[in-house]
Tab-separated table of C-alpha atoms and ligand atoms in Angstrom:
chain	number	residue	atom	x	y	z
I	14	MET	CA	66.863	-31.075	-101.312
I	15	VAL	CA	63.868	-30.568	-98.582
I	16	SER	CA	60.472	-30.663	-100.481
I	17	VAL	CA	57.087	-30.559	-98.484
I	18	SER	CA	55.908	-33.452	-100.724
I	19	LEU	CA	58.183	-35.808	-98.800
I	20	LEU	CA	55.993	-34.900	-95.789
I	21	SER	CA	52.842	-35.581	-97.500
I	22	GLY	CA	53.183	-39.000	-98.467
I	23	GLN	CA	55.944	-39.908	-100.860
I	24	GLY	CA	58.310	-42.486	-100.327
I	25	ALA	CA	58.470	-45.450	-98.522
I	26	VAL	CA	59.870	-43.771	-95.262
I	27	SER	CA	56.810	-41.485	-95.123
I	28	ARG	CA	54.630	-44.421	-95.082
I	29	ILE	CA	56.644	-45.989	-92.099
I	30	TYR	CA	56.112	-42.942	-90.371
I	31	GLN	CA	52.511	-42.673	-90.981
I	32	GLN	CA	52.109	-46.346	-90.014
I	33	HIS	CA	53.820	-45.908	-86.798
I	34	CYS	CA	54.210	-42.465	-85.619
I	35	ALA	CA	51.600	-40.264	-86.561
I	36	VAL	CA	48.933	-41.907	-84.207
I	37	CYS	CA	50.800	-39.834	-81.247
I	38	HIS	CA	53.372	-37.244	-83.238
I	39	GLY	CA	50.660	-36.067	-85.776
I	40	ALA	CA	50.530	-36.515	-89.371
I	41	GLU	CA	52.954	-33.629	-89.983
I	42	MET	CA	54.790	-34.168	-86.952
I	43	ARG	CA	53.360	-31.307	-85.012
I	44	GLY	CA	52.369	-33.343	-82.427
I	45	GLY	CA	49.571	-35.222	-80.616
I	46	LEU	CA	49.793	-37.562	-77.939
I	47	GLY	CA	53.124	-37.549	-78.152
I	48	GLY	CA	55.054	-33.757	-78.835
I	49	SER	CA	55.762	-32.314	-82.120
I	50	LEU	CA	59.027	-33.560	-83.621
I	51	LEU	CA	59.450	-29.917	-85.411
I	52	ALA	CA	60.001	-28.312	-82.227
I	53	ARG	CA	62.830	-25.872	-82.263
I	54	ASP	CA	64.672	-27.829	-79.029
I	55	LEU	CA	63.460	-31.184	-78.617
I	56	ILE	CA	63.738	-32.625	-75.328
I	57	HIS	CA	66.497	-35.173	-76.178
I	58	GLY	CA	67.934	-33.113	-78.614
I	59	ASP	CA	68.339	-33.922	-82.625
I	60	HIS	CA	71.558	-35.635	-82.685
I	61	PRO	CA	71.003	-38.296	-85.386
I	62	GLY	CA	72.298	-40.971	-82.992
I	63	THR	CA	69.790	-40.011	-80.374
I	64	LEU	CA	66.827	-40.102	-82.483
I	65	ALA	CA	67.760	-43.553	-83.754
I	66	ARG	CA	67.991	-44.739	-80.188
I	67	ILE	CA	64.537	-43.286	-78.666
I	68	ILE	CA	63.036	-44.688	-82.016
I	69	ARG	CA	64.836	-48.087	-81.273
I	70	GLU	CA	64.343	-48.360	-77.540
I	71	GLY	CA	61.404	-45.928	-76.911
I	72	LEU	CA	60.654	-43.590	-73.649
I	73	PRO	CA	59.239	-46.373	-71.416
I	74	ASP	CA	58.617	-43.464	-68.517
I	75	ASP	CA	57.087	-41.127	-71.236
I	76	GLY	CA	54.520	-43.746	-72.975
I	77	MET	CA	56.475	-44.325	-76.131
I	78	GLN	CA	56.920	-47.861	-76.808
I	79	ALA	CA	60.413	-49.564	-78.255
I	80	PHE	CA	60.303	-49.884	-81.819
I	81	ARG	CA	63.334	-52.367	-81.882
I	82	ASN	CA	60.990	-55.636	-82.822
I	83	VAL	CA	58.746	-53.464	-84.973
I	84	LEU	CA	60.859	-51.694	-87.391
I	85	SER	CA	64.292	-52.857	-88.634
I	86	GLU	CA	67.658	-50.848	-88.208
I	87	GLU	CA	67.253	-49.817	-91.998
I	88	GLU	CA	63.928	-48.309	-91.268
I	89	ILE	CA	64.997	-46.439	-87.976
I	90	HIS	CA	67.716	-44.584	-89.786
I	91	ALA	CA	65.182	-43.711	-92.794
I	92	LEU	CA	62.752	-42.372	-90.091
I	93	VAL	CA	65.776	-40.291	-88.565
I	94	VAL	CA	66.921	-38.780	-92.101
I	95	TYR	CA	62.996	-37.889	-92.494
I	96	ILE	CA	62.483	-36.212	-89.110
I	97	ARG	CA	65.903	-34.108	-90.008
I	98	GLU	CA	64.199	-33.413	-93.129
I	99	GLY	CA	61.040	-32.095	-91.379
I	100	ARG	CA	62.757	-30.036	-88.987
I	101	ALA	CA	65.075	-28.516	-91.450
I	102	ALA	CA	62.017	-27.420	-93.454
I	103	ALA	CA	60.481	-26.240	-90.508
I	104	LEU	CA	63.139	-24.288	-88.866
I	105	ASP	CA	64.300	-23.069	-92.030
I	106	ASP	CA	66.165	-20.071	-90.178
I	107	ARG	CA	67.710	-22.510	-87.543
I	108	GLY	CA	71.576	-22.507	-87.081
I	109	PRO	CA	73.432	-20.175	-89.509
I	110	ARG	CA	71.432	-16.877	-90.098
I	111	THR	CA	70.322	-16.421	-93.694
I	112	ALA	CA	72.107	-13.165	-95.390
I	113	ARG	CA	69.868	-10.493	-95.928
I	114	GLN	CA	70.194	-8.784	-99.075
I	115	ASP	CA	69.288	-5.058	-98.359
I	116	GLU	CA	70.168	-2.159	-101.339
I	117	GLY	CA	72.453	-5.071	-102.581
I	118	VAL	CA	74.436	-5.568	-99.258
I	119	PHE	CA	74.199	-8.944	-97.917
I	120	GLU	CA	74.991	-8.815	-93.999
I	121	THR	CA	76.859	-11.800	-92.926
I	122	GLU	CA	78.567	-12.234	-89.111
I	123	GLU	CA	81.887	-11.381	-89.799
I	124	HIS	CA	81.873	-9.230	-93.207
I	125	ASN	CA	78.926	-7.525	-95.127
I	126	TYR	CA	79.448	-8.002	-98.874
I	127	ARG	CA	78.455	-7.012	-102.397
I	128	LEU	CA	77.607	-9.471	-105.552
I	129	GLU	CA	78.883	-8.206	-108.898
I	130	VAL	CA	78.482	-10.455	-111.853
I	131	VAL	CA	81.323	-10.740	-113.958
I	132	ALA	CA	80.111	-12.576	-116.630
I	133	GLU	CA	77.067	-14.414	-117.695
I	134	THR	CA	77.260	-17.304	-120.623
I	135	ALA	CA	74.497	-19.857	-121.932
I	136	GLY	CA	76.130	-23.066	-120.784
I	137	GLU	CA	76.630	-25.138	-117.646
I	138	ILE	CA	79.627	-23.598	-115.920
I	139	TRP	CA	81.457	-26.463	-114.325
I	140	GLY	CA	85.132	-25.410	-113.135
I	141	MET	CA	87.138	-22.278	-112.950
I	142	ASP	CA	90.680	-21.380	-112.416
I	143	PHE	CA	93.090	-18.238	-112.833
I	144	PHE	CA	95.904	-17.734	-115.069
I	145	PRO	CA	98.430	-15.705	-113.169
I	146	ASN	CA	97.256	-12.259	-115.548
I	147	GLY	CA	94.057	-12.249	-113.473
I	148	ASP	CA	92.071	-13.783	-116.794
I	149	MET	CA	89.956	-16.829	-115.719
I	150	LEU	CA	89.905	-19.950	-117.641
I	151	PHE	CA	86.255	-21.778	-117.181
I	152	THR	CA	84.561	-24.987	-118.641
I	153	GLU	CA	81.153	-25.360	-119.759
I	154	LYS	CA	79.805	-28.716	-119.303
I	155	GLU	CA	78.981	-28.665	-122.920
I	156	GLY	CA	82.339	-29.108	-123.887
I	157	ASN	CA	83.696	-25.029	-124.035
I	158	LEU	CA	86.743	-24.249	-122.609
I	159	ARG	CA	86.302	-20.359	-122.422
I	160	ILE	CA	88.366	-17.595	-121.236
I	161	LEU	CA	87.294	-14.825	-119.187
I	162	ARG	CA	89.406	-11.144	-119.406
I	163	THR	CA	90.006	-9.045	-117.226
I	164	ASP	CA	88.011	-6.406	-118.852
I	165	GLY	CA	84.977	-8.962	-118.501
I	166	ARG	CA	84.564	-10.268	-122.105
I	167	VAL	CA	84.182	-14.025	-122.578
I	168	THR	CA	86.090	-15.439	-125.362
I	169	ASP	CA	84.776	-18.320	-127.873
I	170	SER	CA	85.596	-21.572	-126.654
I	171	VAL	CA	89.408	-22.740	-127.146
I	172	ALA	CA	89.990	-24.873	-130.465
I	173	ASN	CA	90.657	-28.344	-131.027
I	174	LEU	CA	89.621	-29.868	-127.452
I	175	PRO	CA	89.620	-33.845	-127.220
I	176	PRO	CA	86.383	-36.023	-127.689
I	177	ILE	CA	84.012	-34.939	-125.028
I	178	LEU	CA	80.860	-36.538	-124.675
I	179	HIS	CA	77.904	-34.096	-122.864
I	180	HIS	CA	75.320	-36.525	-121.685
I	181	GLY	CA	73.521	-36.404	-118.403
I	182	GLN	CA	76.006	-34.948	-115.472
I	183	GLY	CA	79.120	-35.638	-117.531
I	184	GLY	CA	80.786	-33.159	-120.459
I	185	LEU	CA	83.655	-30.894	-119.911
I	186	MET	CA	84.181	-30.683	-116.301
I	187	GLU	CA	87.306	-29.451	-114.239
I	188	VAL	CA	90.040	-27.351	-115.063
I	189	ALA	CA	93.130	-26.739	-113.465
I	190	PHE	CA	96.234	-24.811	-113.833
I	191	HIS	CA	99.818	-26.474	-113.122
I	192	PRO	CA	101.337	-24.802	-110.169
I	193	ASP	CA	104.525	-23.812	-112.371
I	194	TYR	CA	102.057	-22.913	-115.182
I	195	GLU	CA	104.493	-19.901	-115.897
I	196	GLU	CA	107.227	-22.322	-116.595
I	197	ASN	CA	105.611	-25.272	-118.172
I	198	GLY	CA	102.157	-24.008	-119.466
I	199	TRP	CA	100.314	-27.130	-118.698
I	200	VAL	CA	96.550	-27.056	-118.375
I	201	TYR	CA	94.803	-30.045	-116.619
I	202	LEU	CA	91.262	-30.916	-117.819
I	203	ALA	CA	88.944	-33.577	-116.409
I	204	TYR	CA	85.856	-34.402	-118.759
I	205	SER	CA	83.798	-37.461	-119.949
I	206	GLU	CA	85.615	-39.333	-122.611
I	207	PRO	CA	83.658	-41.168	-125.050
I	208	LEU	CA	84.971	-44.933	-125.281
I	209	ALA	CA	85.102	-44.489	-129.485
I	210	GLU	CA	83.719	-42.105	-131.692
I	211	ASN	CA	79.616	-42.065	-131.495
I	212	SER	CA	80.276	-44.273	-128.318
I	213	ARG	CA	77.573	-43.612	-125.839
I	214	ARG	CA	79.748	-45.192	-122.995
I	215	THR	CA	82.035	-42.668	-121.014
I	216	GLN	CA	84.314	-42.379	-118.177
I	217	THR	CA	86.129	-39.666	-116.300
I	218	THR	CA	89.329	-38.996	-118.023
I	219	VAL	CA	92.331	-36.372	-116.989
I	220	ALA	CA	94.473	-35.141	-119.707
I	221	ARG	CA	96.823	-32.007	-120.166
I	222	GLY	CA	97.711	-29.607	-122.605
I	223	ARG	CA	98.795	-25.994	-123.677
I	224	ILE	CA	96.808	-23.617	-125.123
I	225	VAL	CA	98.463	-21.729	-127.773
I	226	ASP	CA	96.939	-19.137	-129.994
I	227	HIS	CA	93.535	-19.941	-128.564
I	228	THR	CA	94.080	-23.767	-129.622
I	229	TRP	CA	94.355	-26.943	-127.504
I	230	VAL	CA	97.705	-28.235	-128.106
I	231	ASP	CA	100.332	-30.694	-126.797
I	232	HIS	CA	97.614	-33.134	-125.557
I	233	GLU	CA	98.655	-35.827	-123.370
I	234	THR	CA	96.209	-38.167	-121.401
I	235	ILE	CA	97.210	-38.410	-117.620
I	236	TRP	CA	94.583	-41.320	-116.436
I	237	ARG	CA	92.333	-43.066	-118.289
I	238	ALA	CA	90.068	-45.949	-117.385
I	239	VAL	CA	90.545	-49.597	-118.685
I	240	ASP	CA	87.790	-49.627	-121.717
I	241	ARG	CA	85.961	-52.236	-119.617
I	242	PHE	CA	85.113	-49.310	-117.062
I	243	TYR	CA	83.598	-47.118	-119.781
I	244	THR	CA	79.581	-47.324	-118.957
I	245	THR	CA	76.444	-45.452	-120.514
I	246	ALA	CA	75.854	-44.341	-116.912
I	247	ARG	CA	75.271	-40.492	-117.127
I	248	HIS	CA	76.128	-39.478	-113.623
I	249	HIS	CA	78.338	-39.630	-110.504
I	250	PHE	CA	81.662	-38.505	-112.967
I	251	GLY	CA	83.181	-36.623	-110.001
I	252	THR	CA	85.364	-34.727	-110.379
I	253	ARG	CA	87.977	-32.091	-109.560
I	254	ILE	CA	91.867	-31.793	-109.744
I	255	VAL	CA	94.216	-30.576	-106.946
I	256	PHE	CA	98.036	-30.087	-106.912
I	257	GLN	CA	100.307	-31.021	-104.019
I	258	ASP	CA	103.865	-31.442	-103.863
I	259	GLY	CA	104.079	-32.472	-107.557
I	260	TYR	CA	101.130	-34.924	-107.176
I	261	LEU	CA	97.821	-34.365	-108.751
I	262	PHE	CA	94.635	-35.641	-106.718
I	263	PHE	CA	91.106	-35.981	-108.597
I	264	THR	CA	88.031	-37.918	-108.004
I	265	ILE	CA	85.676	-40.070	-109.903
I	266	GLY	CA	82.114	-40.721	-108.219
I	267	ASP	CA	80.606	-44.273	-108.234
I	268	ARG	CA	78.824	-43.683	-111.720
I	269	GLY	CA	75.727	-44.771	-109.873
I	270	ASP	CA	76.996	-48.365	-109.374
I	271	ARG	CA	77.351	-48.081	-105.694
I	272	ASN	CA	79.172	-50.979	-104.689
I	273	GLU	CA	81.774	-50.397	-106.571
I	274	ALA	CA	83.209	-47.751	-104.334
I	275	GLN	CA	84.194	-50.404	-102.049
I	276	ASN	CA	86.246	-52.286	-104.918
I	277	LEU	CA	89.884	-51.319	-105.041
I	278	ALA	CA	90.010	-53.031	-108.397
I	279	SER	CA	87.962	-50.543	-110.360
I	280	PRO	CA	88.142	-46.964	-110.627
I	281	PRO	CA	84.622	-45.677	-109.406
I	282	GLY	CA	84.055	-44.072	-106.143
I	283	ASN	CA	87.829	-43.307	-105.296
I	284	THR	CA	90.066	-40.285	-104.999
I	285	PHE	CA	93.193	-40.947	-106.902
I	286	ARG	CA	97.020	-39.736	-106.441
I	287	ILE	CA	99.379	-39.472	-109.682
I	288	HIS	CA	102.208	-37.542	-110.506
I	289	ASP	CA	101.414	-34.655	-112.573
I	290	ASP	CA	102.440	-36.555	-115.975
I	291	GLY	CA	100.461	-39.420	-115.052
I	292	ARG	CA	102.885	-41.895	-113.493
I	293	ILE	CA	101.904	-43.710	-110.165
I	294	PRO	CA	103.664	-43.018	-107.249
I	295	GLN	CA	105.443	-45.779	-105.742
I	296	ASP	CA	104.509	-44.878	-102.306
I	297	ASN	CA	100.800	-44.824	-102.864
I	298	PRO	CA	98.829	-46.999	-100.143
I	299	PHE	CA	97.868	-49.728	-102.375
I	300	VAL	CA	100.646	-50.260	-104.942
I	301	ASP	CA	101.810	-53.516	-103.019
I	302	HIS	CA	97.952	-54.853	-102.918
I	303	PRO	CA	97.628	-57.599	-105.804
I	304	ASP	CA	93.935	-56.607	-106.891
I	305	ALA	CA	94.022	-52.840	-106.197
I	306	LEU	CA	94.389	-49.808	-108.873
I	307	PRO	CA	97.428	-48.723	-107.468
I	308	GLU	CA	96.747	-45.068	-108.144
I	309	ILE	CA	93.976	-45.044	-105.214
I	310	TRP	CA	94.431	-42.640	-102.872
I	311	SER	CA	91.112	-42.821	-100.848
I	312	TYR	CA	88.055	-45.153	-101.686
I	313	GLY	CA	84.148	-45.505	-100.411
I	314	HIS	CA	83.340	-42.201	-101.857
I	315	ARG	CA	79.722	-41.914	-103.474
I	316	ASN	CA	80.320	-38.477	-105.798
I	317	ALA	CA	83.111	-36.114	-104.988
I	318	GLN	CA	82.517	-32.817	-106.592
I	319	GLY	CA	84.408	-30.255	-104.472
I	320	MET	CA	88.202	-30.577	-103.140
I	321	ASP	CA	90.729	-28.053	-101.743
I	322	ILE	CA	93.920	-28.179	-99.656
I	323	HIS	CA	93.816	-25.830	-96.213
I	324	PRO	CA	96.593	-23.320	-96.738
I	325	GLU	CA	98.347	-23.798	-93.596
I	326	THR	CA	97.851	-27.578	-92.874
I	327	GLY	CA	97.958	-28.909	-96.151
I	328	VAL	CA	95.061	-31.253	-95.433
I	329	ILE	CA	92.892	-31.989	-98.217
I	330	TRP	CA	89.162	-31.565	-98.006
I	331	GLN	CA	86.546	-33.036	-99.961
I	332	THR	CA	82.700	-32.554	-100.411
I	333	GLU	CA	80.885	-35.626	-101.293
I	334	HIS	CA	77.390	-35.718	-102.766
I	335	GLY	CA	75.204	-37.951	-100.057
I	336	PRO	CA	71.964	-39.706	-101.535
I	337	ARG	CA	68.917	-38.396	-99.829
I	338	GLY	CA	70.573	-36.941	-96.743
I	339	GLY	CA	73.895	-37.761	-96.271
I	340	ASP	CA	76.019	-34.935	-98.129
I	341	GLU	CA	79.564	-35.179	-96.387
I	342	LEU	CA	82.692	-32.863	-95.575
I	343	ASN	CA	85.407	-35.346	-95.357
I	344	ARG	CA	89.248	-35.017	-94.591
I	345	ILE	CA	90.862	-36.803	-96.962
I	346	ARG	CA	93.580	-39.288	-95.626
I	347	ARG	CA	96.022	-41.813	-97.042
I	348	GLY	CA	94.461	-45.516	-97.806
I	349	ARG	CA	91.402	-44.480	-95.890
I	350	ASN	CA	87.921	-45.878	-96.639
I	351	TYR	CA	85.224	-43.187	-96.472
I	352	GLY	CA	82.165	-45.961	-96.254
I	353	TRP	CA	80.002	-45.791	-99.135
I	354	PRO	CA	77.422	-47.469	-99.426
I	355	VAL	CA	78.294	-49.262	-96.571
I	356	ILE	CA	77.835	-46.606	-94.245
I	357	SER	CA	75.599	-43.286	-94.869
I	358	PHE	CA	73.728	-40.940	-93.114
I	359	GLY	CA	71.169	-40.626	-96.185
I	360	ILE	CA	68.523	-43.072	-97.705
I	361	ASN	CA	67.115	-43.509	-101.237
I	362	TYR	CA	65.625	-40.753	-103.025
I	363	ASN	CA	62.548	-42.714	-103.166
I	364	GLY	CA	62.805	-42.968	-99.206
I	365	THR	CA	63.701	-46.719	-99.066
I	366	PRO	CA	66.549	-47.562	-96.982
I	367	ILE	CA	70.355	-47.955	-97.999
I	368	THR	CA	71.746	-49.187	-95.146
I	369	GLU	CA	71.375	-49.472	-91.061
I	370	LEU	CA	75.054	-48.274	-90.731
I	371	THR	CA	76.080	-44.790	-90.091
I	372	GLU	CA	79.378	-45.932	-88.873
I	373	LYS	CA	81.585	-48.791	-88.841
I	374	GLU	CA	84.964	-49.967	-87.548
I	375	GLY	CA	87.848	-48.993	-90.030
I	376	MET	CA	85.364	-46.781	-92.015
I	377	GLU	CA	85.900	-42.903	-91.704
I	378	GLN	CA	83.387	-40.549	-90.324
I	379	PRO	CA	82.409	-37.378	-92.146
I	380	VAL	CA	83.594	-33.744	-90.575
I	381	ILE	CA	79.947	-32.643	-91.484
I	382	ASP	CA	76.898	-34.653	-92.310
I	383	TRP	CA	74.600	-32.253	-94.229
I	384	THR	CA	71.163	-34.071	-93.869
I	385	PRO	CA	69.120	-33.218	-95.622
I	386	SER	CA	71.344	-32.682	-98.125
I	387	ILE	CA	72.100	-29.453	-99.723
I	388	ALA	CA	73.759	-31.058	-102.796
I	389	VAL	CA	77.307	-30.302	-101.782
I	390	CYS	CA	79.658	-29.088	-105.132
I	391	GLY	CA	82.767	-26.908	-105.369
I	392	ILE	CA	84.694	-25.764	-102.117
I	393	ALA	CA	87.249	-23.598	-101.494
I	394	PHE	CA	89.489	-22.321	-98.600
I	395	TYR	CA	89.488	-18.495	-98.578
I	396	THR	CA	93.341	-17.035	-99.010
I	397	GLY	CA	92.741	-13.476	-100.083
I	398	ASP	CA	93.324	-10.467	-97.993
I	399	ARG	CA	89.825	-8.748	-98.943
I	400	PHE	CA	88.073	-10.471	-96.068
I	401	PRO	CA	90.407	-10.858	-93.124
I	402	LYS	CA	88.211	-12.724	-90.601
I	403	TRP	CA	86.992	-15.204	-93.358
I	404	ARG	CA	90.544	-16.147	-93.972
I	405	ASN	CA	91.154	-20.010	-94.061
I	406	ASN	CA	87.625	-20.499	-93.813
I	407	LEU	CA	86.116	-22.987	-96.382
I	408	PHE	CA	83.504	-22.166	-98.363
I	409	VAL	CA	81.020	-24.410	-99.550
I	410	GLY	CA	79.005	-24.424	-102.259
I	411	GLY	CA	75.254	-26.329	-102.700
I	412	LEU	CA	73.331	-27.091	-105.875
I	413	ALA	CA	69.598	-28.077	-105.095
I	414	ALA	CA	69.801	-25.735	-101.698
I	415	GLU	CA	71.327	-22.857	-103.865
I	416	VAL	CA	73.437	-21.935	-101.042
I	417	VAL	CA	77.376	-21.173	-100.175
I	418	HIS	CA	77.920	-22.231	-96.471
I	419	ARG	CA	81.040	-20.634	-94.548
I	420	VAL	CA	82.562	-23.588	-92.550
I	421	VAL	CA	84.960	-22.326	-89.895
I	422	LEU	CA	87.555	-25.549	-89.163
I	423	ASP	CA	89.695	-26.240	-86.153
I	424	GLY	CA	91.898	-28.950	-86.721
I	425	ASP	CA	89.754	-31.732	-87.537
I	426	LYS	CA	86.719	-30.296	-86.563
I	427	ALA	CA	83.970	-28.231	-88.084
I	428	VAL	CA	83.234	-25.505	-84.961
I	429	HIS	CA	80.973	-23.119	-86.975
I	430	GLU	CA	78.848	-22.888	-89.927
I	431	GLU	CA	76.783	-19.901	-91.371
I	432	VAL	CA	74.985	-19.339	-94.673
I	433	ILE	CA	76.248	-16.506	-96.536
I	434	LEU	CA	74.358	-16.755	-99.698
I	435	ARG	CA	70.827	-18.241	-100.632
I	436	ASN	CA	68.589	-18.663	-103.581
I	437	ARG	CA	71.197	-17.059	-106.190
I	438	GLY	CA	71.009	-20.196	-108.490
I	439	ARG	CA	72.869	-23.638	-108.120
I	440	ILE	CA	76.471	-23.023	-106.800
I	441	ARG	CA	78.904	-25.339	-108.953
I	442	ASP	CA	82.089	-23.965	-107.982
I	443	ILE	CA	84.002	-21.532	-105.852
I	444	ALA	CA	87.764	-20.306	-106.440
I	445	ASN	CA	89.966	-17.522	-105.314
I	446	GLY	CA	90.621	-14.576	-107.307
I	447	PRO	CA	94.260	-13.216	-107.703
I	448	ASP	CA	92.208	-9.872	-106.890
I	449	GLY	CA	91.495	-11.149	-103.417
I	450	TYR	CA	87.741	-11.477	-103.997
I	451	LEU	CA	85.934	-14.616	-103.780
I	452	TYR	CA	84.495	-16.477	-107.057
I	453	LEU	CA	81.404	-18.122	-107.455
I	454	ALA	CA	80.389	-20.224	-110.816
I	455	ILE	CA	76.525	-20.236	-110.901
I	456	ASN	CA	74.311	-22.454	-112.785
I	457	LEU	CA	70.799	-20.283	-112.926
I	458	THR	CA	67.506	-22.105	-112.475
I	459	ARG	CA	64.043	-21.809	-112.753
I	460	ASN	CA	62.900	-20.198	-116.284
I	461	GLN	CA	66.455	-18.921	-116.374
I	462	ARG	CA	68.882	-21.213	-118.171
I	463	GLY	CA	72.773	-20.555	-118.357
I	464	SER	CA	75.535	-19.758	-115.740
I	465	GLU	CA	77.193	-16.732	-114.331
I	466	ILE	CA	80.276	-15.759	-112.952
I	467	VAL	CA	80.110	-13.375	-109.780
I	468	ARG	CA	82.252	-12.440	-107.169
I	469	ILE	CA	81.910	-11.284	-103.584
I	470	LYS	CA	83.426	-7.883	-102.659
I	471	PRO	CA	83.601	-6.333	-99.157
I	472	ALA	CA	80.592	-3.659	-98.975
I	473	ASP	CA	82.266	-0.727	-96.938
K	524	HEC	C1	51.863	-43.809	-78.401
K	524	HEC	C2	52.454	-42.996	-78.647
K	524	HEC	C3	53.845	-42.940	-79.267
K	524	HEC	C4	53.840	-43.456	-80.646
K	524	HEC	C5	53.312	-44.472	-81.400
K	524	HEC	C6	55.451	-42.774	-81.074
K	524	HEC	N1	55.995	-42.051	-79.872
K	524	HEC	FE1	57.273	-40.915	-80.243
K	524	HEC	N2	56.961	-40.190	-78.328
K	524	HEC	C7	55.922	-40.219	-77.584
K	524	HEC	C8	55.939	-39.710	-76.501
K	524	HEC	C9	54.771	-39.641	-75.376
K	524	HEC	C10	56.961	-38.955	-76.438
K	524	HEC	C11	57.701	-38.132	-74.756
K	524	HEC	C12	57.884	-37.101	-75.151
K	524	HEC	C13	57.033	-36.061	-76.085
K	524	HEC	O1	56.000	-35.917	-75.356
K	524	HEC	O2	57.617	-35.529	-76.963
K	524	HEC	C14	57.717	-39.389	-77.585
K	524	HEC	C15	58.843	-38.768	-77.410
K	524	HEC	C16	59.288	-39.170	-79.321
K	524	HEC	C17	60.953	-38.587	-79.413
K	524	HEC	C18	61.769	-37.647	-78.517
K	524	HEC	C19	61.130	-36.327	-78.604
K	524	HEC	C20	61.855	-35.562	-77.814
K	524	HEC	O3	61.436	-34.010	-77.709
K	524	HEC	O4	63.083	-35.639	-77.568
K	524	HEC	C21	60.787	-38.937	-80.541
K	524	HEC	C22	62.257	-38.483	-81.686
K	524	HEC	C23	60.028	-39.426	-81.274
K	524	HEC	N3	59.112	-39.941	-80.085
K	524	HEC	C24	59.997	-40.333	-82.451
K	524	HEC	C25	59.186	-41.618	-82.598
K	524	HEC	C26	58.797	-41.842	-83.841
K	524	HEC	C27	59.733	-41.812	-85.099
K	524	HEC	C28	57.761	-42.764	-83.941
K	524	HEC	C29	57.335	-43.504	-84.829
K	524	HEC	C30	58.441	-44.740	-85.015
K	524	HEC	C31	57.178	-42.478	-82.459
K	524	HEC	N4	58.025	-41.481	-81.993
K	524	HEC	C32	55.776	-43.241	-82.094
K	524	HEC	C33	54.945	-41.373	-77.817
K	524	HEC	C34	54.739	-41.513	-78.997
């Protein structure tokens, strides 16, 4: 997400910087009367709270005035994002080491690996999951549900899918097998459903069905919004699906209407918990709340497009797209408010502020705040045995930044982070293969279109 143009004048925050800060810290933050804000080690550190405090209160002994009476809290917050973006662009090798490609071997902290392309398709792959026999079922946003055989062949789309409108960020998105698929045959899909034939109004819908003779049969809608929540907005559909103890959790983004994320009476901006057949659990947190949708499990989310369950603790983890800055990793807890858009570490894409607050009583803090945004997408805890030192680490894909991060968690905390892949394409989804390899669904960029599925294999 970092672009040099942000430093050279695009967006309101850049004007604020040029007007109030450039005279001492330089037009490009490299310093002058005041020090460089791009130095690897700032004197006071680069924690966002510290940066905000210095701008607000100044450093009177060093000759920097307080800006509390000059700038609003929102503007101060926007400047913090701006400084963090500039620092990330300047210190590109800061923090986790970039994986280096040397004769096809990527060297990372714990394991060296090779990438193997197992399939290429013309569409935009969005979700993937594995049959017990090792075949993969994957979606293309355009509305295709295909099977990747273990011999590398990719089938045509499964026939007879429900109506799906592919527009903007919507289309056929998530696919997941029921944990008891071998007994019941259920496959779950999440997609943008048109309100009616030829309607441009859509909403995220969750359905299940079975695949018999390469045809979608026994279709059942598991969750659907009421008609008035179908909108022409083409973005922020969410969505991922995970199963736990007979329950199904899924997400819907704010659909571009950010205040809806705080509204318990409407679907956008929530995590939902339903039974695997669509019934609403009577122990959900808001069942007794008169106005709330009883299927809501957590709220205040912007657009969650990654979700997985920790293999040992059973805790649900989620990645959520921030605006400009403020991508989040969240630990999802029953009934909690994740704060969007009341609190955020990000600002609007055009550099104008969204909110002055990064925290508030009663609202959850992210476990990781990625500022600048990497455009966090699919995630997976590694559960295989091919990479013993990666077990239970969380792998996080980034779209815009074209990265895969490895995150080491200790309880509620992220204790270490490493970039293990860079510049291969937009990482849409990550999954554990039954073969113990880690699979990536990558949307190719630049002059290439289409997608590839690659697997990460140990390099001996
Ligand atoms: C009159 C000159 C002046 C102006 C204007 C000014 N600063 Fe500073 N600033 C300084 C000086 C001097 C320091 C002391 C440390 C140094 O030299 O970097 C400092 C320190 C800082 C630091 C701490 C750096 C560190 O290494 O810990 C930050 C962050 C900062 N300024 C941000 C800003 C921002 C943002 C603005 C605009 C809103 C601004 N400053 C405007 C002079 C200025």
